Amino acid sequence: MTAPPDTGGTPREAGYYHLTRAVLYREYLIFVRYPANAIGGIVIALFFFGVIFYGGRMVAGQALTDSIEGIVVGYFLWTLSVGAYSSISNDIGSELQWGTLERHVMTPFGFAPVALLKGVAKIVRTFITSAIVLAVMILITGTTLALHLFTIVAIATLSIVSVLGLGLAAGGVTVLYKQIGNWLNLLQFGFIVLISAPALELTWMNVLPLAHGSALLQRAMIDGTRLWEFPPLELGLLLGVAVGYLGLGYVVFQYATRRARRLGVLGDY
Amino acid sequence: MTKRFGERAAAVTAVDTVSFDVERGSIVGLLGPNGAGKTTLIKSILGMVLPDDGSVWIRGVDVHDDPRGAYAHVDAMLEGARNDYWRLTVRENLRYFATVSGVDPDSVVGRHERLLEALELTEKADVAVRDLSRGMKQKVSLASVLAGGAAVVFLDEPTLGLDIESSRTLQRELRRLAEKEGLTVILSSHDMDVVETVCDRVLIMSGGEVVADDTVEELLRGTDRHRVEITSRDLEPGLVSTLERGFDVGRVDRLETGFRIDVTTDSDGFYELMDRLRSEGVTLEGVRTIEPDLEDVFVDLTSREDGGTTRRDGVSP
């Protein structure tokens, strides 16, 4: 490869635009260069859906067929949530082991904005893999769903942003207590309860992550309701829950990192 | 700066009122036995550990008041950590870490090319780091630390795992960067040869305190620690054991008749040793004085602090 010419000039300062570009490009490179993880995730997600669908049909018969749209939409949201949550919390654990988290802490930007940008990348990545899972589920079950891209992306994104907040908080706990990461992964099974919240008809659950988003997504994909057809109050609640949990996760992560620095355990993996 | 870990009676002072300045463009070696507080000191300066007391100023910026401004000038390579992304190529790592260090990577392309060349990484620039040898990975780690053009870098065991040629290349590049570009380096290493060759100044820590702070030349000149090699056919196993209990006896070689022993001691100890040998009726066949090196100075200073128990690395008692 031919060496580019020396720019000669003074190094220019990098801003958040450069940081965003660098973090997203890094995530992109890893996604396209090492697709095995993504493919493995898709295969496992479809395998479990196959068990639920075919096993459920054998056991419950028509009852399952009647509620299959809800199951497909719920499973789609669950794969999105698990993807966003585990990728961000596991990623923080990996960065901790590699020593790159420590290195980010002492940069002008710090690690928190990098973690948030990684979160954005993980959401995009998870959308790609979950869209494939959704397409295969629709083919397997023969279900008809309203696929208004803008509405689905907007509601699903806001739904999983709250989970991203939980992932950040879990990452913060990992910074402090290291090997706890695997236990925190068990939390993702709790998402099933949250996604099932609309069926439980418990109003107070709407302020929990995923619950309200799950209800709106069901209406969007099953009833065909467009984003602008939802009452503003419901959309406001969706946005509020998303921002609230993301903010909470960010605060927990920052607090945990600071506490780890105080205790001198930031890089002691 | 002071840093304690733990509470009340169980509290351990890892760094005890340490204070020093580092001149721009100099390379400072940080030495100390395990547990001396070197890593805590480095991590406190870098903000990875929050000190209980004290402050750090980097290029006139208080790290506590303006961490973003201070860290814009700093990067570090810490021992035992990868420090970079193994799934990215060498060049991608350089660009990434330049960016997170606050520098637009497009503006330092030339610097990256020169770094790759100086560290003999040009041919591997587009290879994923995971596919490189351990020594190469170490060089990539260093290159990524220097990629953003930080004015101050902390290097913890930078030559660990490098072969002799690579280690020399790295030392040359560090000296060049310090002399030509005004890079300030704080270097922690157990390799005394590297410290002696590269560093303008050495800080020796023991028990959380700085016990010596001077140039290598002054430290060598100031030491009252001498190493003598004594050969005699009158030395027999019983006497050698007695000497080992009373003096810092290093290497012991059994000869066809007698022994050759290597004793490290100060002036008073040397007189005592000679008196002892004379009283035992030992005829000296050979006495050779070995010039003290940095390792002798290090052992001398740190053994004073911990009651004289520290021994030279690699020398069996």
XYZ file of C-alpha atoms in Angstrom:
586
model
C 0.000 0.000 0.000
C 1.251 3.455 -0.879
C 1.770 5.691 2.121
C -0.399 8.782 2.074
C 1.537 12.028 2.099
C 2.301 13.599 5.437
C -0.350 16.214 6.065
C 2.370 18.267 7.617
C 0.050 20.610 9.454
C -0.894 20.811 13.091
C -3.173 18.027 14.323
C -6.791 19.169 14.249
C -9.043 18.695 17.230
C -11.618 15.901 17.000
C -15.151 16.678 18.099
C -18.189 14.553 18.787
C -18.747 14.197 15.037
C -15.358 12.462 14.676
C -16.007 10.375 17.779
C -19.400 9.284 16.441
C -17.876 8.379 13.095
C -15.030 6.434 14.717
C -17.213 4.428 17.109
C -19.884 3.614 14.523
C -17.271 2.691 11.906
C -15.555 0.385 14.362
C -18.856 -1.343 15.162
C -19.607 -1.622 11.438
C -16.213 -3.201 10.696
C -16.628 -5.774 13.428
C -20.180 -6.579 12.287
C -19.203 -7.167 8.659
C -15.877 -8.852 9.398
C -17.142 -11.234 12.036
C -20.710 -12.124 11.022
C -20.644 -15.474 12.871
C -22.002 -13.930 16.090
C -24.927 -12.298 14.298
C -25.716 -15.431 12.282
C -25.470 -17.570 15.433
C -27.887 -15.224 17.210
C -30.396 -15.455 14.337
C -30.205 -19.260 14.231
C -30.689 -19.577 18.002
C -33.591 -17.086 18.007
C -35.324 -18.978 15.189
C -34.685 -22.342 16.830
C -36.404 -21.222 20.032
C -39.253 -19.683 18.065
C -39.647 -22.980 16.208
C -39.860 -24.815 19.544
C -42.502 -22.343 20.795
C -44.524 -22.396 17.569
C -44.502 -26.076 16.659
C -44.443 -27.266 20.285
C -47.244 -24.848 21.186
C -49.359 -25.972 18.235
C -49.060 -29.566 19.346
C -50.054 -28.719 22.905
C -52.494 -25.812 22.507
C -53.651 -26.277 18.913
C -56.105 -23.574 17.765
C -55.554 -21.431 20.891
C -51.993 -20.765 19.795
C -52.970 -20.094 16.214
C -55.499 -17.469 17.386
C -52.861 -15.515 19.272
C -49.962 -16.077 16.890
C -49.757 -12.417 15.770
C -49.221 -11.321 19.340
C -46.588 -13.983 19.877
C -44.697 -13.021 16.700
C -44.707 -9.315 17.583
C -43.734 -10.055 21.197
C -40.930 -12.380 20.117
C -39.675 -9.764 17.633
C -39.550 -7.164 20.416
C -37.879 -9.668 22.756
C -35.078 -10.425 20.270
C -34.580 -6.675 19.840
C -34.449 -6.153 23.602
C -32.092 -9.028 24.302
C -29.839 -7.916 21.460
C -29.621 -4.364 22.751
C -29.292 -5.296 26.429
C -26.780 -8.112 26.210
C -24.630 -6.500 23.557
C -24.131 -3.314 25.541
C -23.651 -4.976 28.948
C -21.371 -7.690 27.536
C -19.472 -5.115 25.532
C -18.685 -3.106 28.654
C -17.461 -6.322 30.317
C -15.206 -7.055 27.339
C -13.812 -3.521 27.266
C -13.052 -3.902 30.949
C -11.116 -7.124 30.334
C -9.199 -5.685 27.399
C -8.142 -2.573 29.286
C -9.749 -0.380 26.635
C -12.404 0.898 29.060
C -9.657 2.290 31.304
C -8.078 3.856 28.282
C -11.302 5.564 27.272
C -11.785 6.897 30.808
C -8.647 8.997 30.474
C -9.561 10.481 27.110
C -11.133 13.915 26.641
C -14.465 12.246 25.844
C -14.559 9.631 28.610
C -16.182 6.235 28.173
C -19.850 7.137 28.700
C -20.411 8.860 25.309
C -18.591 5.967 23.656
C -20.888 3.512 25.439
C -23.953 5.471 24.283
C -22.711 5.523 20.689
C -22.016 1.824 20.891
C -25.602 1.488 22.076
C -26.818 3.239 18.924
C -24.732 0.873 16.805
C -26.051 -2.132 18.705
C -29.624 -0.979 18.102
C -29.004 -0.716 14.356
C -27.304 -4.097 14.328
C -30.075 -5.663 16.376
C -32.697 -4.233 14.013
C -30.977 -5.919 11.065
C -30.828 -9.334 12.757
C -34.299 -9.078 14.300
C -35.802 -8.038 10.941
C -34.465 -11.293 9.484
C -35.931 -13.220 12.418
C -39.281 -11.436 11.900
C -39.339 -12.221 8.182
C -38.683 -15.915 8.813
C -41.326 -16.006 11.590
C -43.902 -14.504 9.233
C -43.018 -17.101 6.589
C -43.179 -20.005 9.045
C -46.472 -18.989 10.636
C -48.164 -17.498 7.573
C -49.191 -14.542 9.730
C -50.182 -11.225 8.186
C -48.836 -8.154 9.965
C -48.937 -4.444 9.155
C -45.341 -3.551 8.377
C -45.261 0.233 8.385
C -41.525 0.697 8.593
C -41.430 4.178 10.098
C -43.992 3.375 12.797
C -42.336 0.069 13.735
C -38.832 1.511 13.839
C -39.923 4.520 15.905
C -41.899 2.545 18.500
C -39.469 -0.378 18.705
C -36.482 1.964 19.013
C -38.039 3.931 21.849
C -39.044 0.655 23.508
C -35.558 -0.778 23.487
C -33.846 2.478 24.430
C -35.172 1.843 27.945
C -33.543 -1.592 27.828
C -30.341 0.024 26.656
C -30.468 2.041 29.880
C -30.728 -1.216 31.830
C -27.768 -2.562 29.853
C -25.705 0.511 30.736
C -26.616 0.101 34.412
C -25.705 -3.601 34.244
C -22.414 -2.617 32.616
C -21.798 -0.197 35.484
C -22.413 -2.954 38.031
C -19.952 -5.130 36.071
C -17.338 -2.361 36.323
C -17.656 -2.545 40.104
C -18.170 -6.263 40.653
C -16.541 -7.753 37.507
C -17.656 -11.367 37.195
C -21.309 -10.584 37.861
C -21.983 -10.106 34.126
C -23.289 -13.619 33.487
C -25.802 -13.299 36.299
C -27.026 -9.995 34.938
C -27.692 -11.685 31.604
C -30.449 -13.622 33.354
C -32.372 -10.337 33.525
C -33.249 -10.708 29.869
C -35.716 -13.430 30.746
C -37.521 -10.817 32.829
C -38.135 -8.955 29.565
C -40.656 -11.665 28.654
C -42.815 -10.566 31.595
C -42.476 -6.907 30.610
C -43.364 -7.602 26.975
C -46.378 -9.620 28.152
C -47.548 -6.692 30.310
C -50.342 -5.592 27.879
C -51.950 -8.995 28.284
C -51.758 -8.682 32.086
C -53.692 -5.373 31.934
C -51.811 -3.831 34.871
C -51.664 -0.076 34.276
C -48.786 0.585 36.661
C -46.560 -1.668 34.574
C -46.636 0.948 31.806
C -43.861 2.866 33.539
C -41.579 -0.179 33.418
C -39.233 -0.680 30.445
C -40.772 -2.332 27.366
C -44.306 -2.734 28.754
C -45.953 0.297 27.159
C -43.823 -0.006 24.039
C -44.929 -3.602 23.664
C -48.603 -2.542 23.801
C -48.084 0.143 21.151
C -46.097 -2.178 18.907
C -48.845 -4.782 19.072
C -51.374 -2.162 17.984
C -49.096 -0.910 15.225
C -48.263 -4.302 13.772
C -51.535 -6.153 14.387
C -54.140 -3.386 14.060
C -52.145 -1.314 11.591
C -52.207 1.857 13.710
C -49.784 4.478 12.362
C -47.483 6.449 14.628
C -49.438 9.702 14.248
C -52.698 7.932 15.019
C -51.647 7.184 18.605
C -52.773 9.701 21.261
C -49.940 12.138 22.072
C -50.132 11.165 25.742
C -49.308 7.550 24.918
C -46.412 8.572 22.709
C -45.242 10.950 25.441
C -45.266 8.108 27.955
C -43.257 5.940 25.536
C -40.701 8.719 25.099
C -40.619 9.496 28.817
C -39.974 5.872 29.785
C -37.232 5.610 27.139
C -35.447 8.787 28.204
C -35.981 8.057 31.902
C -34.425 4.592 31.901
C -31.625 5.610 29.554
C -30.832 8.531 31.857
C -31.011 6.277 34.898
C -28.686 3.757 33.259
C -26.255 6.527 32.337
C -26.238 7.860 35.906
C -25.713 4.371 37.370
C -22.875 3.739 34.932
C -21.200 7.053 35.741
C -21.648 6.487 39.482
C -20.279 2.931 39.283
C -17.268 4.076 37.272
C -16.536 6.846 39.757
C -16.932 4.452 42.694
C -14.582 1.977 40.980
C -12.029 4.781 40.598
C -12.387 5.675 44.263
C -11.875 2.029 45.289
C -9.058 1.588 42.768
C -10.765 -1.358 41.065
C -11.521 0.143 37.658
C -9.121 -2.054 35.729
C -8.711 -4.911 38.181
C -10.418 -7.584 36.172
C -0.597 13.043 46.344
C -1.848 10.536 48.873
C -4.012 7.484 48.309
C -5.244 5.099 50.985
C -7.267 1.957 50.459
C -9.559 0.545 53.124
C -10.996 2.094 56.250
C -9.588 3.003 59.683
C -7.296 0.305 61.161
C -7.342 -1.741 57.960
C -6.369 1.254 55.814
C -3.282 0.835 53.664
C -1.443 3.894 52.363
C -0.493 2.983 48.816
C 0.866 6.423 47.909
C 2.171 8.560 50.745
C 2.510 12.304 50.090
C 4.373 11.890 46.831
C 5.237 15.080 45.003
C 7.358 15.677 41.927
C 7.588 17.662 38.700
C 8.448 16.269 35.301
C 10.163 18.456 32.758
C 8.681 18.571 29.279
C 10.551 16.395 26.784
C 12.162 14.213 29.432
C 11.896 10.481 30.044
C 11.415 9.575 33.686
C 11.786 6.029 34.937
C 9.558 4.902 37.773
C 11.039 2.008 39.692
C 10.018 0.153 42.789
C 9.503 -3.355 44.105
C 6.073 -4.966 43.852
C 3.627 -3.142 46.123
C 5.724 0.033 46.192
C 2.800 2.087 44.889
C 3.943 2.658 41.290
C 0.762 1.475 39.608
C -1.468 3.317 42.076
C 0.568 6.466 41.486
C 0.318 6.151 37.702
C -3.401 5.374 37.828
C -3.980 8.279 40.203
C -2.218 10.652 37.851
C -4.318 9.308 35.008
C -7.555 9.622 36.961
C -8.284 5.896 36.964
C -7.875 5.968 40.717
C -9.195 8.972 42.625
C -6.597 10.148 45.156
C -7.616 11.074 48.717
C -5.455 14.141 48.726
C -3.371 16.147 46.312
C -3.612 17.353 42.774
C -2.137 16.640 39.359
C -1.264 19.294 36.809
C -0.581 18.375 33.220
C 0.742 21.151 31.016
C -0.747 23.706 33.356
C -4.163 22.062 33.517
C -5.517 20.717 36.813
C -6.764 17.180 36.141
C -9.452 17.497 38.820
C -10.841 20.831 37.600
C -10.608 20.169 33.882
C -10.154 16.468 33.170
C -11.115 16.874 29.517
C -8.507 19.570 28.999
C -5.839 17.614 30.851
C -6.499 14.252 29.235
C -6.271 15.811 25.798
C -2.490 15.725 26.341
C -2.163 12.253 27.868
C -2.240 8.600 26.889
C -1.025 5.427 28.547
C -0.073 1.848 27.937
C -0.794 -0.258 30.965
C 0.806 -3.580 31.713
C -1.263 -6.723 31.355
C -3.923 -5.050 29.214
C -4.460 -5.304 25.497
C -4.997 -1.558 25.275
C -6.321 -1.822 21.746
C -8.839 -3.737 19.623
C -7.501 -7.000 18.285
C -10.246 -7.384 15.694
C -9.274 -4.126 14.006
C -6.200 -3.756 11.850
C -3.102 -1.938 13.069
C -3.931 1.188 11.070
C -7.586 1.173 12.153
C -6.451 1.067 15.787
C -4.195 4.061 15.242
C -7.017 6.039 13.668
C -9.530 5.041 16.336
C -7.331 5.881 19.301
C -6.195 9.132 17.728
C -9.869 10.109 17.524
C -10.784 9.193 21.103
C -7.668 11.091 22.193
C -9.270 14.163 20.686
C -7.377 14.332 17.372
C -8.926 14.167 13.897
C -7.194 11.085 12.409
C -7.106 12.598 8.932
C -4.836 15.333 10.244
C -2.208 12.898 11.570
C -1.958 10.424 8.696
C 1.692 11.275 8.139
C 2.471 10.782 11.811
C 0.853 7.350 11.713
C 2.860 6.307 8.683
C 6.076 7.402 10.365
C 5.166 5.597 13.563
C 4.420 2.403 11.655
C 7.746 2.696 9.905
C 9.719 3.482 13.062
C 8.215 0.519 14.884
C 8.620 -1.733 11.840
C 4.894 -2.258 11.472
C 4.348 -0.885 7.963
C 4.031 -4.313 6.365
C 1.459 -5.338 8.959
C -0.521 -2.084 8.897
C -3.574 -3.685 7.319
C -3.465 -6.925 9.309
C -5.860 -7.529 12.210
C -3.965 -7.220 15.495
C -5.214 -10.633 16.641
C -3.148 -12.226 13.834
C 0.142 -10.691 14.989
C 2.801 -12.107 17.298
C 2.964 -11.034 20.939
C 5.882 -8.711 20.320
C 4.081 -7.094 17.384
C 0.957 -6.641 19.499
C 3.076 -4.860 22.092
C 4.394 -2.533 19.411
C 0.868 -1.865 18.126
C -0.165 -1.007 21.652
C 2.644 1.525 21.875
C 1.899 2.895 18.409
C -1.757 3.414 19.310
C -0.699 5.295 22.459
C 1.473 7.599 20.363
C -1.095 7.866 17.542
C -2.936 10.865 18.923
C 0.215 12.882 19.437
C -0.177 13.015 23.225
C 2.399 15.256 24.878
C 2.689 13.019 27.944
C 2.612 9.233 27.831
C 2.758 6.664 30.603
C 4.279 3.355 29.644
C 4.023 0.440 32.033
C 6.503 -2.304 31.089
C 6.651 -1.256 27.418
C 9.358 -3.759 26.494
C 7.734 -6.773 28.105
C 7.583 -9.616 25.589
C 9.768 -7.876 23.018
C 12.875 -9.471 21.584
C 16.149 -7.590 21.979
C 16.016 -5.988 18.532
C 12.413 -4.809 18.955
C 13.195 -3.501 22.425
C 16.097 -1.463 21.049
C 13.931 -0.142 18.209
C 11.360 0.973 20.723
C 13.965 2.600 22.961
C 15.421 4.474 19.995
C 11.983 5.710 18.968
C 11.205 6.892 22.506
C 14.447 8.846 22.692
C 13.808 10.330 19.273
C 10.286 11.418 20.209
C 11.508 12.943 23.454
C 14.414 14.796 21.877
C 12.843 15.866 18.573
C 9.170 16.241 19.456
C 9.326 17.090 23.141
C 7.397 13.986 24.183
C 7.330 13.501 27.943
C 7.459 9.867 29.037
C 6.907 8.303 32.441
C 8.129 4.775 32.117
C 7.744 1.964 34.602
C 9.826 -1.150 34.015
C 11.584 -3.971 35.772
C 14.159 -3.988 33.008
C 16.935 -1.900 34.533
C 18.894 -1.852 31.273
C 15.985 -0.151 29.517
C 15.612 2.404 32.307
C 19.363 3.046 32.419
C 19.534 3.472 28.640
C 16.444 5.539 27.999
C 15.650 7.580 31.091
C 16.953 11.048 31.890
C 15.848 10.699 35.449
C 14.712 7.963 37.809
C 12.179 7.976 40.618
C 12.492 5.035 42.975
C 9.470 4.220 45.119
C 9.280 2.067 48.196
C 6.465 1.728 50.699
C 4.389 4.327 48.880
C 7.086 6.997 49.081
C 9.659 8.310 46.644
C 13.009 7.280 48.163
C 15.193 8.567 45.352
C 14.748 11.095 42.569
C 17.786 11.835 40.437
C 19.539 11.232 37.144
C 20.947 7.767 36.525
C 24.500 9.160 36.688
C 23.924 10.849 40.056
C 22.262 7.774 41.507
C 25.210 5.615 40.462
C 27.692 8.155 41.816
C 25.844 8.571 45.098
C 25.492 4.960 46.039
C 27.561 3.515 48.851
C 26.996 0.053 47.592
C 29.803 -1.994 46.199
C 29.968 -5.421 44.728
C 33.137 -7.417 45.154
C 34.027 -10.809 43.813
C 36.326 -12.751 46.136
C 38.198 -15.893 45.184
C 40.045 -18.059 47.705
C 40.958 -21.698 48.193
C 40.514 -21.126 51.961
C 36.793 -20.564 51.557
C 34.999 -23.745 52.552
C 31.228 -24.543 52.676
C 30.845 -23.833 56.396
C 32.469 -20.408 56.116
C 30.468 -19.548 52.983
C 27.240 -20.355 54.875
C 28.355 -18.142 57.760
C 29.113 -15.298 55.343
C 25.718 -15.742 53.661
C 24.041 -15.202 57.007
C 25.990 -12.036 57.753
C 26.342 -10.423 54.322
C 24.441 -10.010 51.071
C 26.136 -12.850 49.222
C 24.931 -13.231 45.671
C 26.501 -15.651 43.267
C 28.491 -18.535 44.791
C 30.724 -20.662 42.528
C 32.424 -23.802 43.816
C 35.921 -24.115 42.338
C 38.201 -27.136 42.209
C 39.638 -25.906 45.473
C 37.767 -23.246 47.361
C 35.013 -20.896 46.258
C 34.374 -17.662 44.378
C 31.690 -15.514 46.009
C 29.998 -12.284 45.028
C 29.225 -9.934 47.939
C 27.295 -6.667 47.749
C 27.877 -4.311 50.650
C 28.510 -0.722 51.714
C 31.845 0.687 52.934
C 31.438 -0.382 56.566
C 30.262 -3.805 55.485
C 33.292 -4.155 53.254
C 35.663 -3.517 56.185
C 33.718 -6.001 58.325
C 33.961 -8.581 55.565
C 37.704 -8.158 55.259
C 38.129 -8.370 59.053
C 36.081 -11.513 59.094
C 38.069 -13.138 56.319
C 41.330 -12.194 58.006
C 40.190 -13.603 61.354
C 39.253 -16.852 59.597
C 42.740 -17.004 58.088
C 41.518 -16.691 54.512
C 44.179 -15.872 51.961
C 42.718 -13.822 49.135
C 43.632 -15.015 45.680
C 41.467 -12.616 43.780
C 39.444 -9.536 44.648
C 37.528 -7.820 41.863
C 35.372 -4.743 42.296
C 32.305 -4.688 40.079
C 31.014 -1.224 39.186
C 27.543 -0.699 40.679
C 24.715 -0.523 38.170
C 21.204 0.819 38.524
C 20.030 -2.509 39.854
C 22.524 -2.259 42.744
C 21.303 1.240 43.533
C 17.713 0.063 43.378
C 18.352 -2.872 45.719
C 20.289 -0.644 48.088
C 17.588 2.001 48.332
C 14.606 -0.305 48.527
C 16.245 -2.730 50.972
C 16.926 0.150 53.361
C 13.218 0.871 53.331
C 12.085 -2.678 53.984
C 14.767 -3.653 56.497
C 17.321 -5.014 54.089
C 15.356 -7.962 52.794
C 15.276 -7.033 49.100
C 17.695 -8.972 46.943
C 18.903 -8.524 43.399
C 16.542 -9.988 40.838
C 17.820 -13.180 39.338
C 20.497 -13.693 41.981
C 19.890 -16.683 44.159
C 20.720 -16.399 47.827
